[in-house]
PDB file of C-alpha atoms in Angstrom:
ATOM      1  CA  UNK D   1      43.263 110.341 -49.009  1.00 82.00           C
ATOM      2  CA  UNK D   2      45.023 106.997 -49.458  1.00 87.00           C
ATOM      3  CA  UNK D   3      42.927 105.495 -46.660  1.00 88.00           C
ATOM      4  CA  UNK D   4      39.801 106.509 -48.555  1.00 88.00           C
ATOM      5  CA  UNK D   5      41.214 104.940 -51.716  1.00 89.00           C
ATOM      6  CA  UNK D   6      41.959 101.724 -49.832  1.00 90.00           C
ATOM      7  CA  UNK D   7      38.389 101.621 -48.476  1.00 91.00           C
ATOM      8  CA  UNK D   8      36.965 102.262 -51.932  1.00 92.00           C
ATOM      9  CA  UNK D   9      38.633  99.148 -53.347  1.00 93.00           C
ATOM     10  CA  UNK D  10      36.400  96.076 -53.505  1.00 93.00           C
ATOM     11  CA  UNK D  11      37.020  92.686 -51.958  1.00 93.00           C
ATOM     12  CA  UNK D  12      38.975  91.341 -48.981  1.00 95.00           C
ATOM     13  CA  UNK D  13      42.431  92.718 -48.196  1.00 93.00           C
ATOM     14  CA  UNK D  14      44.465  90.284 -50.356  1.00 95.00           C
ATOM     15  CA  UNK D  15      42.406  91.328 -53.375  1.00 95.00           C
ATOM     16  CA  UNK D  16      42.805  94.979 -52.473  1.00 95.00           C
ATOM     17  CA  UNK D  17      46.552  94.461 -52.165  1.00 95.00           C
ATOM     18  CA  UNK D  18      46.653  92.991 -55.661  1.00 96.00           C
ATOM     19  CA  UNK D  19      44.597  95.892 -56.984  1.00 96.00           C
ATOM     20  CA  UNK D  20      46.957  98.411 -55.344  1.00 95.00           C
ATOM     21  CA  UNK D  21      49.963  96.639 -56.870  1.00 97.00           C
ATOM     22  CA  UNK D  22      48.312  96.737 -60.299  1.00 97.00           C
ATOM     23  CA  UNK D  23      47.489 100.424 -59.873  1.00 95.00           C
ATOM     24  CA  UNK D  24      51.071 101.237 -58.847  1.00 96.00           C
ATOM     25  CA  UNK D  25      52.448  99.283 -61.809  1.00 97.00           C
ATOM     26  CA  UNK D  26      50.161 101.158 -64.199  1.00 98.00           C
ATOM     27  CA  UNK D  27      51.201 104.523 -62.746  1.00 96.00           C
ATOM     28  CA  UNK D  28      54.898 103.575 -62.944  1.00 95.00           C
ATOM     29  CA  UNK D  29      54.501 102.385 -66.564  1.00 95.00           C
ATOM     30  CA  UNK D  30      52.821 105.646 -67.541  1.00 96.00           C
ATOM     31  CA  UNK D  31      55.446 107.765 -65.770  1.00 96.00           C
ATOM     32  CA  UNK D  32      58.448 105.933 -67.219  1.00 93.00           C
ATOM     33  CA  UNK D  33      57.237 105.885 -70.809  1.00 90.00           C
ATOM     34  CA  UNK D  34      55.205 109.078 -71.063  1.00 92.00           C
ATOM     35  CA  UNK D  35      55.075 111.293 -67.953  1.00 95.00           C
ATOM     36  CA  UNK D  36      58.769 111.674 -67.187  1.00 94.00           C
ATOM     37  CA  UNK D  37      59.827 112.057 -70.850  1.00 90.00           C
ATOM     38  CA  UNK D  38      57.284 114.865 -71.201  1.00 91.00           C
ATOM     39  CA  UNK D  39      58.553 116.545 -68.022  1.00 93.00           C
ATOM     40  CA  UNK D  40      62.143 116.331 -69.267  1.00 90.00           C
ATOM     41  CA  UNK D  41      61.357 117.779 -72.688  1.00 85.00           C
ATOM     42  CA  UNK D  42      59.150 120.512 -71.290  1.00 89.00           C
ATOM     43  CA  UNK D  43      60.955 121.650 -68.156  1.00 92.00           C
ATOM     44  CA  UNK D  44      64.490 120.222 -68.205  1.00 88.00           C
ATOM     45  CA  UNK D  45      65.790 120.233 -71.802  1.00 87.00           C
ATOM     46  CA  UNK D  46      69.082 118.415 -72.218  1.00 89.00           C
ATOM     47  CA  UNK D  47      72.184 120.511 -73.001  1.00 90.00           C
ATOM     48  CA  UNK D  48      72.821 121.356 -76.642  1.00 91.00           C
ATOM     49  CA  UNK D  49      75.570 119.032 -77.956  1.00 95.00           C
ATOM     50  CA  UNK D  50      76.284 121.002 -81.128  1.00 95.00           C
ATOM     51  CA  UNK D  51      79.164 123.285 -82.013  1.00 93.00           C
ATOM     52  CA  UNK D  52      77.890 126.806 -82.670  1.00 88.00           C
TER      53      UNK D  52
ATOM     54  CA  UNK J   1      23.200  90.350 -33.650  1.00 47.00           C
ATOM     55  CA  UNK J   2      26.904  89.608 -33.998  1.00 52.00           C
ATOM     56  CA  UNK J   3      27.151  92.097 -36.870  1.00 54.00           C
ATOM     57  CA  UNK J   4      25.501  94.751 -34.719  1.00 55.00           C
ATOM     58  CA  UNK J   5      27.989  94.085 -31.916  1.00 52.00           C
ATOM     59  CA  UNK J   6      30.910  94.345 -34.379  1.00 54.00           C
ATOM     60  CA  UNK J   7      29.534  97.606 -35.711  1.00 51.00           C
ATOM     61  CA  UNK J   8      29.187  99.024 -32.251  1.00 52.00           C
ATOM     62  CA  UNK J   9      32.728  97.936 -31.329  1.00 54.00           C
ATOM     63  CA  UNK J  10      34.265  99.583 -34.436  1.00 59.00           C
ATOM     64  CA  UNK J  11      35.873 102.959 -33.872  1.00 62.00           C
ATOM     65  CA  UNK J  12      34.099 105.868 -35.554  1.00 63.00           C
ATOM     66  CA  UNK J  13      35.776 106.774 -38.877  1.00 65.00           C
ATOM     67  CA  UNK J  14      37.396 110.204 -38.761  1.00 67.00           C
ATOM     68  CA  UNK J  15      37.178 112.518 -41.714  1.00 71.00           C
ATOM     69  CA  UNK J  16      40.549 113.299 -43.267  1.00 73.00           C
ATOM     70  CA  UNK J  17      41.660 116.782 -42.324  1.00 85.00           C
ATOM     71  CA  UNK J  18      42.954 119.239 -44.908  1.00 87.00           C
ATOM     72  CA  UNK J  19      46.375 119.030 -43.261  1.00 90.00           C
ATOM     73  CA  UNK J  20      46.565 115.255 -43.595  1.00 88.00           C
ATOM     74  CA  UNK J  21      45.512 115.404 -47.258  1.00 89.00           C
ATOM     75  CA  UNK J  22      48.108 118.117 -47.887  1.00 93.00           C
ATOM     76  CA  UNK J  23      50.732 116.003 -46.125  1.00 93.00           C
ATOM     77  CA  UNK J  24      49.928 112.991 -48.259  1.00 93.00           C
ATOM     78  CA  UNK J  25      50.036 115.104 -51.418  1.00 94.00           C
ATOM     79  CA  UNK J  26      53.455 116.485 -50.438  1.00 96.00           C
ATOM     80  CA  UNK J  27      54.786 112.998 -49.737  1.00 95.00           C
ATOM     81  CA  UNK J  28      53.418 111.885 -53.111  1.00 95.00           C
ATOM     82  CA  UNK J  29      55.105 114.826 -54.834  1.00 96.00           C
ATOM     83  CA  UNK J  30      58.374 113.920 -53.109  1.00 97.00           C
ATOM     84  CA  UNK J  31      58.146 110.310 -54.239  1.00 96.00           C
ATOM     85  CA  UNK J  32      57.382 111.431 -57.802  1.00 96.00           C
ATOM     86  CA  UNK J  33      60.352 113.843 -57.770  1.00 96.00           C
ATOM     87  CA  UNK J  34      62.677 111.137 -56.471  1.00 96.00           C
ATOM     88  CA  UNK J  35      61.293 108.823 -59.133  1.00 96.00           C
ATOM     89  CA  UNK J  36      62.057 111.426 -61.798  1.00 95.00           C
ATOM     90  CA  UNK J  37      65.630 111.827 -60.580  1.00 94.00           C
ATOM     91  CA  UNK J  38      66.148 108.062 -60.580  1.00 93.00           C
ATOM     92  CA  UNK J  39      64.526 107.724 -63.980  1.00 93.00           C
ATOM     93  CA  UNK J  40      66.735 110.418 -65.486  1.00 90.00           C
ATOM     94  CA  UNK J  41      69.928 109.011 -63.993  1.00 87.00           C
ATOM     95  CA  UNK J  42      69.437 105.304 -64.590  1.00 87.00           C
ATOM     96  CA  UNK J  43      66.439 104.606 -66.784  1.00 90.00           C
ATOM     97  CA  UNK J  44      65.827 107.395 -69.278  1.00 89.00           C
ATOM     98  CA  UNK J  45      68.660 106.589 -71.650  1.00 88.00           C
ATOM     99  CA  UNK J  46      67.838 102.881 -71.546  1.00 89.00           C
ATOM    100  CA  UNK J  47      64.125 103.456 -72.172  1.00 89.00           C
ATOM    101  CA  UNK J  48      64.397 106.253 -74.750  1.00 91.00           C
ATOM    102  CA  UNK J  49      67.567 104.791 -76.282  1.00 93.00           C
ATOM    103  CA  UNK J  50      65.718 101.512 -76.757  1.00 93.00           C
ATOM    104  CA  UNK J  51      62.986 103.341 -78.656  1.00 93.00           C
ATOM    105  CA  UNK J  52      65.597 105.063 -80.860  1.00 95.00           C
ATOM    106  CA  UNK J  53      67.270 101.712 -81.485  1.00 95.00           C
ATOM    107  CA  UNK J  54      63.965 100.150 -82.545  1.00 95.00           C
ATOM    108  CA  UNK J  55      63.270 103.111 -84.835  1.00 96.00           C
ATOM    109  CA  UNK J  56      66.746 102.700 -86.372  1.00 97.00           C
ATOM    110  CA  UNK J  57      66.140  99.015 -87.141  1.00 95.00           C
ATOM    111  CA  UNK J  58      62.849  99.838 -88.776  1.00 96.00           C
ATOM    112  CA  UNK J  59      64.284 102.712 -90.845  1.00 97.00           C
ATOM    113  CA  UNK J  60      67.352 100.662 -91.843  1.00 95.00           C
ATOM    114  CA  UNK J  61      65.141  98.027 -93.453  1.00 93.00           C
ATOM    115  CA  UNK J  62      63.386 100.783 -95.410  1.00 93.00           C
ATOM    116  CA  UNK J  63      66.720 102.099 -96.710  1.00 92.00           C
ATOM    117  CA  UNK J  64      67.760  98.791 -98.224  1.00 87.00           C
ATOM    118  CA  UNK J  65      68.629  95.174 -97.526  1.00 84.00           C
ATOM    119  CA  UNK J  66      70.122  94.665 -94.079  1.00 81.00           C
ATOM    120  CA  UNK J  67      70.841  90.961 -94.436  1.00 81.00           C
ATOM    121  CA  UNK J  68      74.590  90.417 -94.135  1.00 80.00           C
ATOM    122  CA  UNK J  69      76.653  89.914 -97.257  1.00 70.00           C
ATOM    123  CA  UNK J  70      78.874  86.838 -97.664  1.00 66.00           C
ATOM    124  CA  UNK J  71      81.462  86.729 -94.839  1.00 60.00           C
ATOM    125  CA  UNK J  72      85.130  86.853 -95.683  1.00 58.00           C
ATOM    126  CA  UNK J  73      87.058  86.587 -92.439  1.00 52.00           C
ATOM    127  CA  UNK J  74      90.439  86.554 -94.164  1.00 52.00           C
ATOM    128  CA  UNK J  75      89.855  89.931 -95.795  1.00 56.00           C
ATOM    129  CA  UNK J  76      86.982  91.788 -94.128  1.00 58.00           C
ATOM    130  CA  UNK J  77      87.600  94.894 -96.249  1.00 66.00           C
ATOM    131  CA  UNK J  78      87.740  93.009 -99.555  1.00 67.00           C
ATOM    132  CA  UNK J  79      84.266  94.219-100.525  1.00 74.00           C
ATOM    133  CA  UNK J  80      85.134  97.849 -99.786  1.00 88.00           C
ATOM    134  CA  UNK J  81      85.505 100.183-102.730  1.00 92.00           C
ATOM    135  CA  UNK J  82      87.478 103.382-102.558  1.00 93.00           C
ATOM    136  CA  UNK J  83      86.339 104.947-105.820  1.00 93.00           C
ATOM    137  CA  UNK J  84      83.792 107.759-105.868  1.00 93.00           C
ATOM    138  CA  UNK J  85      80.645 106.573-104.036  1.00 93.00           C
ATOM    139  CA  UNK J  86      77.171 107.367-105.407  1.00 91.00           C
ATOM    140  CA  UNK J  87      76.160 110.952-104.712  1.00 89.00           C
ATOM    141  CA  UNK J  88      73.672 111.229-101.855  1.00 85.00           C
ATOM    142  CA  UNK J  89      70.858 113.731-102.457  1.00 86.00           C
ATOM    143  CA  UNK J  90      70.581 116.339 -99.702  1.00 89.00           C
ATOM    144  CA  UNK J  91      67.754 115.490 -97.313  1.00 95.00           C
ATOM    145  CA  UNK J  92      65.057 117.977 -96.380  1.00 96.00           C
ATOM    146  CA  UNK J  93      65.227 119.642 -92.979  1.00 97.00           C
ATOM    147  CA  UNK J  94      64.432 117.129 -90.184  1.00 96.00           C
ATOM    148  CA  UNK J  95      64.195 114.262 -92.684  1.00 97.00           C
ATOM    149  CA  UNK J  96      65.750 110.919 -91.744  1.00 97.00           C
ATOM    150  CA  UNK J  97      68.308 109.841 -94.339  1.00 97.00           C
ATOM    151  CA  UNK J  98      70.860 107.454 -92.832  1.00 97.00           C
ATOM    152  CA  UNK J  99      71.586 105.034 -89.995  1.00 97.00           C
ATOM    153  CA  UNK J 100      74.827 105.000 -88.007  1.00 98.00           C
ATOM    154  CA  UNK J 101      76.265 101.837 -86.430  1.00 97.00           C
ATOM    155  CA  UNK J 102      79.078 101.840 -83.855  1.00 97.00           C
ATOM    156  CA  UNK J 103      79.854  98.276 -82.687  1.00 96.00           C
ATOM    157  CA  UNK J 104      82.173  99.500 -79.902  1.00 95.00           C
ATOM    158  CA  UNK J 105      79.218 101.222 -78.230  1.00 94.00           C
ATOM    159  CA  UNK J 106      77.319  97.961 -77.753  1.00 90.00           C
ATOM    160  CA  UNK J 107      75.265  97.357 -80.861  1.00 87.00           C
ATOM    161  CA  UNK J 108      74.678 101.065 -81.358  1.00 94.00           C
ATOM    162  CA  UNK J 109      72.179 101.872 -84.166  1.00 96.00           C
ATOM    163  CA  UNK J 110      70.656 105.340 -84.572  1.00 97.00           C
ATOM    164  CA  UNK J 111      68.855 107.232 -87.313  1.00 98.00           C
ATOM    165  CA  UNK J 112      70.515 110.422 -88.558  1.00 98.00           C
ATOM    166  CA  UNK J 113      68.173 113.325 -89.276  1.00 98.00           C
ATOM    167  CA  UNK J 114      68.940 116.430 -91.325  1.00 98.00           C
ATOM    168  CA  UNK J 115      69.809 119.613 -89.398  1.00 97.00           C
ATOM    169  CA  UNK J 116      70.842 120.141 -85.802  1.00 97.00           C
ATOM    170  CA  UNK J 117      67.500 121.413 -84.500  1.00 95.00           C
ATOM    171  CA  UNK J 118      66.127 120.193 -81.179  1.00 93.00           C
ATOM    172  CA  UNK J 119      63.382 118.464 -83.156  1.00 94.00           C
ATOM    173  CA  UNK J 120      66.003 116.066 -84.543  1.00 96.00           C
ATOM    174  CA  UNK J 121      68.288 115.852 -81.501  1.00 95.00           C
ATOM    175  CA  UNK J 122      65.415 115.192 -79.085  1.00 92.00           C
ATOM    176  CA  UNK J 123      63.489 112.903 -81.428  1.00 93.00           C
ATOM    177  CA  UNK J 124      62.830 109.347 -80.338  1.00 90.00           C
ATOM    178  CA  UNK J 125      62.768 108.366 -84.020  1.00 94.00           C
ATOM    179  CA  UNK J 126      66.210 109.870 -84.772  1.00 95.00           C
ATOM    180  CA  UNK J 127      68.614 111.100 -82.086  1.00 94.00           C
ATOM    181  CA  UNK J 128      71.580 111.970 -84.311  1.00 98.00           C
ATOM    182  CA  UNK J 129      71.648 115.286 -86.164  1.00 98.00           C
ATOM    183  CA  UNK J 130      73.611 116.073 -89.333  1.00 98.00           C
ATOM    184  CA  UNK J 131      75.218 119.518 -89.560  1.00 97.00           C
ATOM    185  CA  UNK J 132      73.471 120.771 -92.706  1.00 96.00           C
ATOM    186  CA  UNK J 133      76.507 122.707 -93.952  1.00 95.00           C
ATOM    187  CA  UNK J 134      78.773 119.691 -93.721  1.00 96.00           C
ATOM    188  CA  UNK J 135      79.363 116.960 -96.312  1.00 96.00           C
ATOM    189  CA  UNK J 136      77.069 114.023 -97.035  1.00 96.00           C
ATOM    190  CA  UNK J 137      78.169 110.497 -96.021  1.00 96.00           C
ATOM    191  CA  UNK J 138      81.154 109.424 -98.114  1.00 95.00           C
ATOM    192  CA  UNK J 139      81.385 112.792 -99.819  1.00 95.00           C
ATOM    193  CA  UNK J 140      84.653 114.705-100.075  1.00 96.00           C
ATOM    194  CA  UNK J 141      84.816 116.840 -96.919  1.00 97.00           C
ATOM    195  CA  UNK J 142      83.613 116.380 -93.371  1.00 98.00           C
ATOM    196  CA  UNK J 143      80.385 114.539 -92.559  1.00 98.00           C
ATOM    197  CA  UNK J 144      79.568 116.048 -89.127  1.00 98.00           C
ATOM    198  CA  UNK J 145      76.977 114.637 -86.727  1.00 98.00           C
ATOM    199  CA  UNK J 146      75.827 115.717 -83.251  1.00 98.00           C
ATOM    200  CA  UNK J 147      74.126 113.688 -80.518  1.00 97.00           C
ATOM    201  CA  UNK J 148      73.242 114.048 -76.855  1.00 96.00           C
ATOM    202  CA  UNK J 149      75.669 112.738 -74.249  1.00 95.00           C
ATOM    203  CA  UNK J 150      72.878 112.252 -71.681  1.00 91.00           C
ATOM    204  CA  UNK J 151      69.122 112.472 -71.855  1.00 89.00           C
ATOM    205  CA  UNK J 152      66.825 111.876 -74.850  1.00 89.00           C
ATOM    206  CA  UNK J 153      68.308 108.436 -75.312  1.00 91.00           C
ATOM    207  CA  UNK J 154      71.894 109.590 -74.740  1.00 93.00           C
ATOM    208  CA  UNK J 155      73.239 108.178 -78.015  1.00 95.00           C
ATOM    209  CA  UNK J 156      76.783 109.411 -77.345  1.00 96.00           C
ATOM    210  CA  UNK J 157      76.989 108.658 -73.604  1.00 95.00           C
ATOM    211  CA  UNK J 158      79.972 106.361 -74.191  1.00 96.00           C
ATOM    212  CA  UNK J 159      81.581 108.217 -77.101  1.00 97.00           C
ATOM    213  CA  UNK J 160      84.738 108.575 -75.002  1.00 97.00           C
ATOM    214  CA  UNK J 161      85.123 104.762 -75.056  1.00 97.00           C
ATOM    215  CA  UNK J 162      85.959 104.613 -78.785  1.00 97.00           C
ATOM    216  CA  UNK J 163      89.399 103.158 -79.435  1.00 97.00           C
ATOM    217  CA  UNK J 164      91.729 103.886 -82.348  1.00 98.00           C
ATOM    218  CA  UNK J 165      90.777 101.677 -85.279  1.00 96.00           C
ATOM    219  CA  UNK J 166      87.144 101.159 -84.238  1.00 97.00           C
ATOM    220  CA  UNK J 167      84.770 100.991 -87.189  1.00 96.00           C
ATOM    221  CA  UNK J 168      81.826 103.331 -87.647  1.00 97.00           C
ATOM    222  CA  UNK J 169      79.298 102.396 -90.345  1.00 97.00           C
ATOM    223  CA  UNK J 170      76.837 104.718 -92.063  1.00 97.00           C
ATOM    224  CA  UNK J 171      74.022 103.173 -94.101  1.00 97.00           C
ATOM    225  CA  UNK J 172      72.327 105.355 -96.694  1.00 96.00           C
ATOM    226  CA  UNK J 173      69.873 104.539 -99.470  1.00 94.00           C
ATOM    227  CA  UNK J 174      72.760 104.091-101.916  1.00 93.00           C
ATOM    228  CA  UNK J 175      75.680 102.681 -99.955  1.00 95.00           C
ATOM    229  CA  UNK J 176      77.291 101.433 -96.767  1.00 95.00           C
ATOM    230  CA  UNK J 177      80.127 103.771 -95.770  1.00 96.00           C
ATOM    231  CA  UNK J 178      82.853 102.587 -93.433  1.00 97.00           C
ATOM    232  CA  UNK J 179      84.852 104.994 -91.284  1.00 98.00           C
ATOM    233  CA  UNK J 180      87.686 104.313 -88.868  1.00 98.00           C
ATOM    234  CA  UNK J 181      87.956 106.176 -85.570  1.00 98.00           C
ATOM    235  CA  UNK J 182      91.192 108.116 -85.152  1.00 97.00           C
ATOM    236  CA  UNK J 183      91.128 110.340 -82.046  1.00 97.00           C
ATOM    237  CA  UNK J 184      89.188 112.362 -79.491  1.00 98.00           C
ATOM    238  CA  UNK J 185      89.445 116.045 -78.733  1.00 97.00           C
ATOM    239  CA  UNK J 186      87.975 118.235 -75.991  1.00 97.00           C
ATOM    240  CA  UNK J 187      87.010 121.722 -77.196  1.00 97.00           C
ATOM    241  CA  UNK J 188      84.861 124.693 -76.166  1.00 97.00           C
ATOM    242  CA  UNK J 189      81.296 124.850 -77.576  1.00 96.00           C
ATOM    243  CA  UNK J 190      82.336 127.551 -80.050  1.00 96.00           C
ATOM    244  CA  UNK J 191      85.124 125.580 -81.781  1.00 97.00           C
ATOM    245  CA  UNK J 192      83.434 125.625 -85.192  1.00 96.00           C
ATOM    246  CA  UNK J 193      86.686 124.593 -86.872  1.00 96.00           C
ATOM    247  CA  UNK J 194      86.082 120.964 -85.826  1.00 97.00           C
ATOM    248  CA  UNK J 195      83.258 120.703 -88.369  1.00 97.00           C
ATOM    249  CA  UNK J 196      85.240 122.408 -91.162  1.00 97.00           C
ATOM    250  CA  UNK J 197      85.738 120.389 -94.409  1.00 97.00           C
ATOM    251  CA  UNK J 198      89.175 119.513 -93.029  1.00 97.00           C
ATOM    252  CA  UNK J 199      88.708 119.329 -89.239  1.00 96.00           C
ATOM    253  CA  UNK J 200      90.715 121.967 -87.333  1.00 93.00           C
ATOM    254  CA  UNK J 201      91.875 123.575 -90.612  1.00 95.00           C
ATOM    255  CA  UNK J 202      89.068 125.959 -91.619  1.00 93.00           C
ATOM    256  CA  UNK J 203      91.133 127.586 -94.379  1.00 93.00           C
ATOM    257  CA  UNK J 204      92.029 124.326 -96.088  1.00 94.00           C
ATOM    258  CA  UNK J 205      89.792 123.058 -98.906  1.00 94.00           C
ATOM    259  CA  UNK J 206      88.473 119.521 -98.587  1.00 94.00           C
ATOM    260  CA  UNK J 207      91.234 116.997 -99.227  1.00 91.00           C
ATOM    261  CA  UNK J 208      89.728 113.825 -97.802  1.00 95.00           C
ATOM    262  CA  UNK J 209      86.571 112.227 -96.446  1.00 97.00           C
ATOM    263  CA  UNK J 210      86.086 112.634 -92.712  1.00 98.00           C
ATOM    264  CA  UNK J 211      83.476 111.928 -90.071  1.00 98.00           C
ATOM    265  CA  UNK J 212      83.212 114.170 -86.994  1.00 98.00           C
ATOM    266  CA  UNK J 213      80.954 113.360 -84.040  1.00 98.00           C
ATOM    267  CA  UNK J 214      80.180 116.052 -81.448  1.00 98.00           C
ATOM    268  CA  UNK J 215      78.574 115.737 -78.016  1.00 97.00           C
ATOM    269  CA  UNK J 216      78.526 117.422 -74.603  1.00 96.00           C
ATOM    270  CA  UNK J 217      81.365 117.265 -72.111  1.00 95.00           C
ATOM    271  CA  UNK J 218      81.410 116.627 -69.190  1.00 94.00           C
ATOM    272  CA  UNK J 219      78.292 114.507 -68.836  1.00 91.00           C
ATOM    273  CA  UNK J 220      75.100 116.425 -67.986  1.00 88.00           C
ATOM    274  CA  UNK J 221      76.817 119.711 -68.871  1.00 91.00           C
ATOM    275  CA  UNK J 222      77.111 121.989 -71.895  1.00 90.00           C
ATOM    276  CA  UNK J 223      80.364 123.501 -70.647  1.00 94.00           C
ATOM    277  CA  UNK J 224      82.477 121.884 -73.353  1.00 96.00           C
ATOM    278  CA  UNK J 225      82.322 119.456 -76.242  1.00 97.00           C
ATOM    279  CA  UNK J 226      83.786 116.010 -76.803  1.00 97.00           C
ATOM    280  CA  UNK J 227      84.748 115.427 -80.416  1.00 98.00           C
ATOM    281  CA  UNK J 228      85.438 112.102 -82.118  1.00 98.00           C
ATOM    282  CA  UNK J 229      87.216 112.121 -85.497  1.00 98.00           C
ATOM    283  CA  UNK J 230      87.150 109.307 -88.031  1.00 98.00           C
ATOM    284  CA  UNK J 231      88.388 108.878 -91.582  1.00 98.00           C
ATOM    285  CA  UNK J 232      86.637 107.170 -94.470  1.00 97.00           C
ATOM    286  CA  UNK J 233      87.868 103.725 -95.453  1.00 96.00           C
ATOM    287  CA  UNK J 234      85.523 103.033 -98.342  1.00 96.00           C
ATOM    288  CA  UNK J 235      82.043 102.023 -99.324  1.00 95.00           C
ATOM    289  CA  UNK J 236      80.047  99.120-100.636  1.00 93.00           C
ATOM    290  CA  UNK J 237      76.809  99.041-102.552  1.00 92.00           C
ATOM    291  CA  UNK J 238      73.574  99.081-100.577  1.00 92.00           C
ATOM    292  CA  UNK J 239      72.388  96.010-102.488  1.00 89.00           C
ATOM    293  CA  UNK J 240      75.346  94.027-101.109  1.00 88.00           C
ATOM    294  CA  UNK J 241      73.672  94.079 -97.702  1.00 89.00           C
ATOM    295  CA  UNK J 242      75.133  94.765 -94.295  1.00 92.00           C
ATOM    296  CA  UNK J 243      78.935  94.422 -94.136  1.00 91.00           C
ATOM    297  CA  UNK J 244      79.690  90.958 -92.789  1.00 89.00           C
ATOM    298  CA  UNK J 245      81.838  92.115 -89.882  1.00 89.00           C
ATOM    299  CA  UNK J 246      79.140  94.576 -88.766  1.00 92.00           C
ATOM    300  CA  UNK J 247      76.529  91.821 -88.960  1.00 91.00           C
ATOM    301  CA  UNK J 248      78.781  89.593 -86.884  1.00 90.00           C
ATOM    302  CA  UNK J 249      79.217  92.276 -84.232  1.00 90.00           C
ATOM    303  CA  UNK J 250      75.430  92.726 -84.080  1.00 89.00           C
ATOM    304  CA  UNK J 251      74.876  88.994 -83.830  1.00 86.00           C
ATOM    305  CA  UNK J 252      73.084  88.835 -87.188  1.00 79.00           C
ATOM    306  CA  UNK J 253      75.654  86.852 -89.140  1.00 71.00           C
TER     307      UNK J 253
END
């Protein structure tokens, strides 16, 4: 799967390496700001801090 | 010719088997899960807390002037009034109505929303939740506020680091209220008496102006609650701007 992705990238290997780094950075940015917060709110709600 | 020779010398490309694709997917899932754990432990409160902090700065400037008033180092409380502060109208459910500042917690600024629903507690625009049945800021009685210890910005992660005498500021549309931290208490989640008009004395009618902060204890657990009590020192008019000593602690003097 990842080998196929690597082959699908254009250019010589240094360019591909840069493209992979950019892709990883974009995925990490999305996860940190949107993906993981959604997972936490949806599946792992934080404990209720109120007195009831 | 040379290209043909290179092509002939290259090994034939194998098709990825279902097992290898599944293996790569499982490794990817593992990396994502590890990333989530790391994010929740070390990054989530910084990232989400930063968003709440930004939202607080924006909302504070809507409430009134946030430029510091004239500094008076010899008598920092000289501008404080102890007469009856302006009455604060009750906010609608989930509405933002105030901003809390706690210098001891490292430039802490968070919006307070009305009601203790998850919508307020988990909000990246608010983060602190006012107990609807409790008093308004500066009002006679107990102004009670809840916030997460961890997760969703973790506004009260370091609530246990407050020291006696630390100032807590609450900015509303009409005034800046100043409270002074007194003590902590560890209680079960059902100890409703801590948010009574006189904390811990549910039968006693309101006799003073208090602030009670509640959060989870221990961290990452809802087993108990950590409570922080503060008493009201006074207020100053919203038009006077941010109290000088608060501005100094935030580096805005």
